[in-house]
Amino acid sequence: MNKLITAAFLATAFATPALAEDGLYYGLGLGYSSMTSTIDSDPLSSSFEGTVLGVTLGYRRDASSMFYAAEMDSDLGLSQQFSFPPPDSTCRNGSLGPTHCTHDITLRMRGVVGTQVGAYELFGSLGAVLVKGTSAVEEIQVDDVINTGYTVGLGVQRPLGSGTGRLELIYDRADNDNGPKLGLSVYHPNYEAVTLKATFMF
């Protein structure tokens, strides 16, 4: 994680300034995410920490010293395995409760507002988030789960070569779910994540 942060800061620090433009843009990113899943009124939790691949698509408009954008931002996990507290069980060898077992993808629909500060642009984001994965419903049985909630972020970006380099910190909270179930039993796993992501946008 330290290497990722250092590389992202160095990339933006030595970039050549250029003017951002109105219109469509897309980006590819690499992030480090810390995810936690809990259930209401219970101390039980499962968690995952590791890298995610990012894809961003947006539309930007400039207005005086401000800029505005609408974005679809995603983190691809591809069945990353959550683990439980020591002895680090996973759903593959026996879950301890009905929390998240895997993370497949996070989708964010968000608005972005920013302003120019010297050679950099500082921005904030706010929107809705959808998280897809699986949840435990029995010791070694899982069911698909989709959680929805809100996302907020803060970041900095500046032109980098022919595109734009971005570094941002994102918080996702998704406690509404589609009720993974086994028989008549319905479960409600909560989800939250903090992600630091570097993105290059074209």
C-alpha atoms as an extended CHARMM CRD file, in Angstrom:
* protein
*
       202  EXT
         1         1  MET       CA              0.0000000000        0.0000000000        0.0000000000  PROA      1               0.0000000000
         2         2  ASN       CA              2.8330000000        2.4190000000        0.8510000000  PROA      2               0.0000000000
         3         3  LYS       CA              4.4130000000        1.8060000000       -2.5620000000  PROA      3               0.0000000000
         4         4  LEU       CA              1.0880000000        2.5190000000       -4.2890000000  PROA      4               0.0000000000
         5         5  ILE       CA              0.6330000000        5.8080000000       -2.4350000000  PROA      5               0.0000000000
         6         6  THR       CA              4.2230000000        6.8990000000       -3.0900000000  PROA      6               0.0000000000
         7         7  ALA       CA              4.0140000000        6.0900000000       -6.8020000000  PROA      7               0.0000000000
         8         8  ALA       CA              0.7320000000        7.9510000000       -7.1960000000  PROA      8               0.0000000000
         9         9  PHE       CA              2.0380000000       11.0850000000       -5.4400000000  PROA      9               0.0000000000
        10        10  LEU       CA              5.2620000000       11.0820000000       -7.4800000000  PROA      10              0.0000000000
        11        11  ALA       CA              3.3230000000       10.6920000000      -10.7070000000  PROA      11              0.0000000000
        12        12  THR       CA              1.1270000000       13.6980000000       -9.9900000000  PROA      12              0.0000000000
        13        13  ALA       CA              3.9550000000       15.7830000000       -8.5570000000  PROA      13              0.0000000000
        14        14  PHE       CA              6.0780000000       15.6040000000      -11.7130000000  PROA      14              0.0000000000
        15        15  ALA       CA              3.2790000000       15.8110000000      -14.2660000000  PROA      15              0.0000000000
        16        16  THR       CA              3.1800000000       18.5920000000      -16.8380000000  PROA      16              0.0000000000
        17        17  PRO       CA              0.1590000000       20.8860000000      -16.3450000000  PROA      17              0.0000000000
        18        18  ALA       CA             -2.4460000000       21.0910000000      -19.0930000000  PROA      18              0.0000000000
        19        19  LEU       CA             -6.0230000000       22.3040000000      -19.2780000000  PROA      19              0.0000000000
        20        20  ALA       CA             -8.8420000000       19.8540000000      -18.5670000000  PROA      20              0.0000000000
        21        21  GLU       CA            -11.6840000000       19.8540000000      -21.0720000000  PROA      21              0.0000000000
        22        22  ASP       CA            -15.4650000000       19.5160000000      -21.0660000000  PROA      22              0.0000000000
        23        23  GLY       CA            -16.9120000000       16.2400000000      -22.2970000000  PROA      23              0.0000000000
        24        24  LEU       CA            -16.7030000000       12.5050000000      -21.8400000000  PROA      24              0.0000000000
        25        25  TYR       CA            -13.7510000000       10.7960000000      -20.1590000000  PROA      25              0.0000000000
        26        26  TYR       CA            -12.8400000000        7.3290000000      -18.9720000000  PROA      26              0.0000000000
        27        27  GLY       CA            -10.1600000000        5.9430000000      -16.7130000000  PROA      27              0.0000000000
        28        28  LEU       CA             -8.4100000000        2.8530000000      -15.4260000000  PROA      28              0.0000000000
        29        29  GLY       CA             -7.2900000000        2.6130000000      -11.8200000000  PROA      29              0.0000000000
        30        30  LEU       CA             -5.6460000000        0.5300000000       -9.1300000000  PROA      30              0.0000000000
        31        31  GLY       CA             -6.6930000000        0.7590000000       -5.5180000000  PROA      31              0.0000000000
        32        32  TYR       CA             -6.2490000000       -0.6990000000       -2.0770000000  PROA      32              0.0000000000
        33        33  SER       CA             -9.4830000000       -1.4010000000       -0.2170000000  PROA      33              0.0000000000
        34        34  SER       CA            -10.3690000000       -2.3370000000        3.3650000000  PROA      34              0.0000000000
        35        35  MET       CA            -13.8430000000       -3.9340000000        3.4740000000  PROA      35              0.0000000000
        36        36  THR       CA            -15.8620000000       -4.9730000000        6.5200000000  PROA      36              0.0000000000
        37        37  SER       CA            -19.1850000000       -6.7980000000        6.7970000000  PROA      37              0.0000000000
        38        38  THR       CA            -21.2990000000       -6.9690000000        9.9730000000  PROA      38              0.0000000000
        39        39  ILE       CA            -24.8070000000       -7.9310000000       11.0390000000  PROA      39              0.0000000000
        40        40  ASP       CA            -27.0820000000       -5.7970000000       13.2180000000  PROA      40              0.0000000000
        41        41  SER       CA            -26.8470000000       -6.1730000000       17.0290000000  PROA      41              0.0000000000
        42        42  ASP       CA            -23.9600000000       -8.6370000000       16.8180000000  PROA      42              0.0000000000
        43        43  PRO       CA            -20.1860000000       -8.1560000000       17.2040000000  PROA      43              0.0000000000
        44        44  LEU       CA            -19.4980000000      -10.7250000000       14.4860000000  PROA      44              0.0000000000
        45        45  SER       CA            -17.7340000000       -9.4320000000       11.3720000000  PROA      45              0.0000000000
        46        46  SER       CA            -15.8590000000      -10.5770000000        8.2910000000  PROA      46              0.0000000000
        47        47  SER       CA            -13.3130000000       -8.5140000000        6.3930000000  PROA      47              0.0000000000
        48        48  PHE       CA            -11.0470000000       -8.2510000000        3.3670000000  PROA      48              0.0000000000
        49        49  GLU       CA             -8.0330000000       -6.0820000000        2.5900000000  PROA      49              0.0000000000
        50        50  GLY       CA             -6.3570000000       -6.0150000000       -0.7910000000  PROA      50              0.0000000000
        51        51  THR       CA             -6.1350000000       -4.5370000000       -4.2680000000  PROA      51              0.0000000000
        52        52  VAL       CA             -9.0280000000       -3.7050000000       -6.5690000000  PROA      52              0.0000000000
        53        53  LEU       CA             -9.0770000000       -2.7530000000      -10.2370000000  PROA      53              0.0000000000
        54        54  GLY       CA            -10.9480000000        0.4350000000      -11.0890000000  PROA      54              0.0000000000
        55        55  VAL       CA            -12.8860000000        1.5700000000      -14.1540000000  PROA      55              0.0000000000
        56        56  THR       CA            -14.3380000000        5.0850000000      -14.4180000000  PROA      56              0.0000000000
        57        57  LEU       CA            -16.6360000000        6.7090000000      -16.9860000000  PROA      57              0.0000000000
        58        58  GLY       CA            -17.7720000000       10.2950000000      -16.6540000000  PROA      58              0.0000000000
        59        59  TYR       CA            -18.9540000000       13.5190000000      -18.2450000000  PROA      59              0.0000000000
        60        60  ARG       CA            -17.4350000000       16.8450000000      -17.2010000000  PROA      60              0.0000000000
        61        61  ARG       CA            -18.5620000000       20.4700000000      -17.4920000000  PROA      61              0.0000000000
        62        62  ASP       CA            -16.4990000000       23.5220000000      -16.5140000000  PROA      62              0.0000000000
        63        63  ALA       CA            -18.0570000000       26.6640000000      -15.0600000000  PROA      63              0.0000000000
        64        64  SER       CA            -15.7760000000       29.5650000000      -14.1380000000  PROA      64              0.0000000000
        65        65  SER       CA            -13.3590000000       28.3130000000      -11.4600000000  PROA      65              0.0000000000
        66        66  MET       CA            -15.4170000000       25.1850000000      -10.7160000000  PROA      66              0.0000000000
        67        67  PHE       CA            -16.0000000000       21.9320000000      -12.5440000000  PROA      67              0.0000000000
        68        68  TYR       CA            -18.8560000000       19.4490000000      -12.2900000000  PROA      68              0.0000000000
        69        69  ALA       CA            -19.0700000000       15.8430000000      -13.4130000000  PROA      69              0.0000000000
        70        70  ALA       CA            -21.3770000000       12.8500000000      -13.3480000000  PROA      70              0.0000000000
        71        71  GLU       CA            -19.5200000000        9.5510000000      -12.9870000000  PROA      71              0.0000000000
        72        72  MET       CA            -19.9900000000        5.8180000000      -12.9770000000  PROA      72              0.0000000000
        73        73  ASP       CA            -17.0630000000        4.4260000000      -10.9820000000  PROA      73              0.0000000000
        74        74  SER       CA            -16.3750000000        0.7620000000      -10.2470000000  PROA      74              0.0000000000
        75        75  ASP       CA            -14.0410000000       -1.4940000000       -8.2770000000  PROA      75              0.0000000000
        76        76  LEU       CA            -13.6070000000       -5.0400000000       -9.5730000000  PROA      76              0.0000000000
        77        77  GLY       CA            -12.8910000000       -7.6740000000       -6.9370000000  PROA      77              0.0000000000
        78        78  LEU       CA            -13.5240000000      -10.9450000000       -8.8180000000  PROA      78              0.0000000000
        79        79  SER       CA            -14.6100000000      -13.0990000000       -5.8550000000  PROA      79              0.0000000000
        80        80  GLN       CA            -12.1740000000      -11.7580000000       -3.2630000000  PROA      80              0.0000000000
        81        81  GLN       CA            -12.5470000000      -13.8310000000       -0.0780000000  PROA      81              0.0000000000
        82        82  PHE       CA            -13.6000000000      -12.2440000000        3.2170000000  PROA      82              0.0000000000
        83        83  SER       CA            -12.1650000000      -13.8230000000        6.3580000000  PROA      83              0.0000000000
        84        84  PHE       CA            -13.3930000000      -14.0960000000        9.9330000000  PROA      84              0.0000000000
        85        85  PRO       CA            -11.3910000000      -13.3630000000       13.0990000000  PROA      85              0.0000000000
        86        86  PRO       CA             -8.6920000000      -15.8840000000       14.1710000000  PROA      86              0.0000000000
        87        87  PRO       CA             -8.2310000000      -18.6220000000       13.1440000000  PROA      87              0.0000000000
        88        88  ASP       CA             -8.9860000000      -16.7250000000        9.9060000000  PROA      88              0.0000000000
        89        89  SER       CA            -11.8460000000      -18.8720000000        8.6870000000  PROA      89              0.0000000000
        90        90  THR       CA            -13.4670000000      -18.2260000000        5.3200000000  PROA      90              0.0000000000
        91        91  CYS       CA            -16.7620000000      -19.4110000000        3.9180000000  PROA      91              0.0000000000
        92        92  ARG       CA            -14.8840000000      -22.1190000000        2.0750000000  PROA      92              0.0000000000
        93        93  ASN       CA            -13.8910000000      -23.8400000000        5.3090000000  PROA      93              0.0000000000
        94        94  GLY       CA            -16.7740000000      -22.7570000000        7.5170000000  PROA      94              0.0000000000
        95        95  SER       CA            -18.3050000000      -19.3240000000        8.1130000000  PROA      95              0.0000000000
        96        96  LEU       CA            -18.9680000000      -18.0250000000       11.6150000000  PROA      96              0.0000000000
        97        97  GLY       CA            -22.1150000000      -16.1090000000       10.6850000000  PROA      97              0.0000000000
        98        98  PRO       CA            -24.2270000000      -14.5590000000        7.8870000000  PROA      98              0.0000000000
        99        99  THR       CA            -21.8610000000      -11.7960000000        6.7700000000  PROA      99              0.0000000000
       100       100  HSD       CA            -20.2160000000      -11.2060000000        3.3890000000  PROA      100             0.0000000000
       101       101  CYS       CA            -18.1110000000      -14.0410000000        2.0060000000  PROA      101             0.0000000000
       102       102  THR       CA            -16.8940000000      -12.5490000000       -1.2860000000  PROA      102             0.0000000000
       103       103  HSD       CA            -16.7010000000       -9.2220000000       -3.0920000000  PROA      103             0.0000000000
       104       104  ASP       CA            -17.2490000000       -9.2630000000       -6.8500000000  PROA      104             0.0000000000
       105       105  ILE       CA            -17.8770000000       -5.6610000000       -7.8700000000  PROA      105             0.0000000000
       106       106  THR       CA            -18.6580000000       -2.2220000000       -6.4640000000  PROA      106             0.0000000000
       107       107  LEU       CA            -20.5650000000        0.2430000000       -8.6670000000  PROA      107             0.0000000000
       108       108  ARG       CA            -20.8800000000        3.9380000000       -7.8090000000  PROA      108             0.0000000000
       109       109  MET       CA            -23.1450000000        6.5110000000       -9.4680000000  PROA      109             0.0000000000
       110       110  ARG       CA            -21.9710000000        9.8610000000       -8.1810000000  PROA      110             0.0000000000
       111       111  GLY       CA            -21.7150000000       13.5620000000       -8.7050000000  PROA      111             0.0000000000
       112       112  VAL       CA            -18.3170000000       15.2570000000       -8.5640000000  PROA      112             0.0000000000
       113       113  VAL       CA            -17.6140000000       18.9240000000       -7.7680000000  PROA      113             0.0000000000
       114       114  GLY       CA            -14.1430000000       20.4540000000       -7.7980000000  PROA      114             0.0000000000
       115       115  THR       CA            -12.0550000000       23.5690000000       -8.1540000000  PROA      115             0.0000000000
       116       116  GLN       CA             -8.6140000000       24.5530000000       -9.3900000000  PROA      116             0.0000000000
       117       117  VAL       CA             -5.9200000000       25.1580000000       -6.7440000000  PROA      117             0.0000000000
       118       118  GLY       CA             -2.6520000000       26.0410000000       -8.4320000000  PROA      118             0.0000000000
       119       119  ALA       CA             -1.6520000000       23.2260000000      -10.7850000000  PROA      119             0.0000000000
       120       120  TYR       CA             -4.0750000000       20.8020000000       -9.0960000000  PROA      120             0.0000000000
       121       121  GLU       CA             -7.8070000000       20.2420000000       -8.9630000000  PROA      121             0.0000000000
       122       122  LEU       CA             -9.3480000000       19.3410000000       -5.6080000000  PROA      122             0.0000000000
       123       123  PHE       CA            -12.7310000000       17.6010000000       -5.6760000000  PROA      123             0.0000000000
       124       124  GLY       CA            -15.3740000000       15.8600000000       -3.6260000000  PROA      124             0.0000000000
       125       125  SER       CA            -17.9150000000       13.2360000000       -4.6640000000  PROA      125             0.0000000000
       126       126  LEU       CA            -21.2690000000       12.0200000000       -3.3580000000  PROA      126             0.0000000000
       127       127  GLY       CA            -23.6420000000        9.3910000000       -4.6840000000  PROA      127             0.0000000000
       128       128  ALA       CA            -25.1530000000        5.9290000000       -4.4940000000  PROA      128             0.0000000000
       129       129  VAL       CA            -23.2400000000        2.6470000000       -4.2950000000  PROA      129             0.0000000000
       130       130  LEU       CA            -24.1320000000       -0.9470000000       -5.1710000000  PROA      130             0.0000000000
       131       131  VAL       CA            -22.0030000000       -3.8660000000       -3.9800000000  PROA      131             0.0000000000
       132       132  LYS       CA            -22.3800000000       -7.4030000000       -5.3540000000  PROA      132             0.0000000000
       133       133  GLY       CA            -20.9550000000      -10.5630000000       -3.8210000000  PROA      133             0.0000000000
       134       134  THR       CA            -22.0300000000      -13.5170000000       -1.7060000000  PROA      134             0.0000000000
       135       135  SER       CA            -23.1210000000      -13.8860000000        1.9110000000  PROA      135             0.0000000000
       136       136  ALA       CA            -23.0300000000      -16.8950000000        4.2090000000  PROA      136             0.0000000000
       137       137  VAL       CA            -26.4200000000      -18.4460000000        4.9330000000  PROA      137             0.0000000000
       138       138  GLU       CA            -25.0680000000      -21.6080000000        6.5700000000  PROA      138             0.0000000000
       139       139  GLU       CA            -21.6440000000      -22.7740000000        7.7000000000  PROA      139             0.0000000000
       140       140  ILE       CA            -20.4630000000      -23.7480000000        4.2090000000  PROA      140             0.0000000000
       141       141  GLN       CA            -23.3600000000      -22.4780000000        2.0800000000  PROA      141             0.0000000000
       142       142  VAL       CA            -23.6650000000      -19.0350000000        0.4980000000  PROA      142             0.0000000000
       143       143  ASP       CA            -26.2280000000      -16.9830000000       -1.4080000000  PROA      143             0.0000000000
       144       144  ASP       CA            -25.8410000000      -14.0290000000       -3.7590000000  PROA      144             0.0000000000
       145       145  VAL       CA            -26.1350000000      -10.6460000000       -2.0660000000  PROA      145             0.0000000000
       146       146  ILE       CA            -26.5390000000       -7.1070000000       -3.3900000000  PROA      146             0.0000000000
       147       147  ASN       CA            -26.0790000000       -4.2320000000       -0.9700000000  PROA      147             0.0000000000
       148       148  THR       CA            -26.9470000000       -0.6060000000       -1.7030000000  PROA      148             0.0000000000
       149       149  GLY       CA            -26.1500000000        2.6100000000        0.1270000000  PROA      149             0.0000000000
       150       150  TYR       CA            -24.1300000000        5.7980000000       -0.2330000000  PROA      150             0.0000000000
       151       151  THR       CA            -20.5970000000        6.7370000000       -1.2290000000  PROA      151             0.0000000000
       152       152  VAL       CA            -18.4970000000        9.8290000000       -0.4890000000  PROA      152             0.0000000000
       153       153  GLY       CA            -15.0010000000       10.7090000000       -1.6530000000  PROA      153             0.0000000000
       154       154  LEU       CA            -12.2450000000       13.3030000000       -1.5990000000  PROA      154             0.0000000000
       155       155  GLY       CA             -9.4590000000       13.5720000000       -4.1140000000  PROA      155             0.0000000000
       156       156  VAL       CA             -6.8610000000       15.4940000000       -6.0520000000  PROA      156             0.0000000000
       157       157  GLN       CA             -6.0200000000       15.3720000000       -9.7480000000  PROA      157             0.0000000000
       158       158  ARG       CA             -3.8970000000       17.1090000000      -12.3350000000  PROA      158             0.0000000000
       159       159  PRO       CA             -2.9670000000       16.6480000000      -15.9780000000  PROA      159             0.0000000000
       160       160  LEU       CA             -0.5260000000       13.8330000000      -16.6100000000  PROA      160             0.0000000000
       161       161  GLY       CA              0.8780000000       13.5530000000      -20.1200000000  PROA      161             0.0000000000
       162       162  SER       CA             -2.0610000000       13.2560000000      -22.5050000000  PROA      162             0.0000000000
       163       163  GLY       CA             -4.5520000000       12.5090000000      -19.7120000000  PROA      163             0.0000000000
       164       164  THR       CA             -5.2480000000       13.2080000000      -16.0460000000  PROA      164             0.0000000000
       165       165  GLY       CA             -3.8080000000       11.5230000000      -12.9490000000  PROA      165             0.0000000000
       166       166  ARG       CA             -6.1450000000       11.2030000000       -9.9630000000  PROA      166             0.0000000000
       167       167  LEU       CA             -5.6850000000       10.0800000000       -6.3620000000  PROA      167             0.0000000000
       168       168  GLU       CA             -8.7580000000        9.7350000000       -4.1520000000  PROA      168             0.0000000000
       169       169  LEU       CA            -10.0070000000        8.3490000000       -0.8690000000  PROA      169             0.0000000000
       170       170  ILE       CA            -13.4920000000        6.7760000000       -1.0280000000  PROA      170             0.0000000000
       171       171  TYR       CA            -15.8560000000        5.6620000000        1.7360000000  PROA      171             0.0000000000
       172       172  ASP       CA            -18.7580000000        3.3150000000        0.9190000000  PROA      172             0.0000000000
       173       173  ARG       CA            -21.5620000000        2.3810000000        3.3100000000  PROA      173             0.0000000000
       174       174  ALA       CA            -24.1740000000       -0.1110000000        2.0610000000  PROA      174             0.0000000000
       175       175  ASP       CA            -26.5350000000       -1.4980000000        4.7010000000  PROA      175             0.0000000000
       176       176  ASN       CA            -29.5700000000       -2.1370000000        2.4750000000  PROA      176             0.0000000000
       177       177  ASP       CA            -29.5970000000       -5.6180000000        0.9600000000  PROA      177             0.0000000000
       178       178  ASN       CA            -31.7230000000       -8.0040000000       -1.0680000000  PROA      178             0.0000000000
       179       179  GLY       CA            -32.0290000000      -10.4890000000        1.8260000000  PROA      179             0.0000000000
       180       180  PRO       CA            -29.8730000000      -13.5480000000        1.1200000000  PROA      180             0.0000000000
       181       181  LYS       CA            -31.7430000000      -16.5490000000        2.4700000000  PROA      181             0.0000000000
       182       182  LEU       CA            -31.8000000000      -20.2570000000        3.2030000000  PROA      182             0.0000000000
       183       183  GLY       CA            -35.2790000000      -21.7090000000        3.3090000000  PROA      183             0.0000000000
       184       184  LEU       CA            -37.4180000000      -19.3570000000        5.4010000000  PROA      184             0.0000000000
       185       185  SER       CA            -34.4170000000      -17.7130000000        7.0760000000  PROA      185             0.0000000000
       186       186  VAL       CA            -33.4970000000      -14.2820000000        5.6850000000  PROA      186             0.0000000000
       187       187  TYR       CA            -30.2250000000      -12.5220000000        6.5660000000  PROA      187             0.0000000000
       188       188  HSD       CA            -29.1220000000       -8.9010000000        6.3580000000  PROA      188             0.0000000000
       189       189  PRO       CA            -25.3340000000       -8.4280000000        6.1390000000  PROA      189             0.0000000000
       190       190  ASN       CA            -24.0460000000       -4.8480000000        6.2730000000  PROA      190             0.0000000000
       191       191  TYR       CA            -21.0940000000       -3.5760000000        4.2430000000  PROA      191             0.0000000000
       192       192  GLU       CA            -18.5990000000       -0.7080000000        4.4570000000  PROA      192             0.0000000000
       193       193  ALA       CA            -15.2810000000       -0.0230000000        2.7860000000  PROA      193             0.0000000000
       194       194  VAL       CA            -12.4860000000        2.5340000000        2.6350000000  PROA      194             0.0000000000
       195       195  THR       CA            -10.5650000000        2.6090000000       -0.6290000000  PROA      195             0.0000000000
       196       196  LEU       CA             -7.5000000000        4.5670000000       -1.7420000000  PROA      196             0.0000000000
       197       197  LYS       CA             -7.3490000000        4.5760000000       -5.5210000000  PROA      197             0.0000000000
       198       198  ALA       CA             -5.0690000000        5.9880000000       -8.1990000000  PROA      198             0.0000000000
       199       199  THR       CA             -6.6830000000        6.4470000000      -11.6250000000  PROA      199             0.0000000000
       200       200  PHE       CA             -5.3890000000        7.5810000000      -14.9970000000  PROA      200             0.0000000000
       201       201  MET       CA             -8.1340000000        9.2010000000      -17.0710000000  PROA      201             0.0000000000
       202       202  PHE       CA             -8.1850000000        9.7030000000      -20.8240000000  PROA      202             0.0000000000
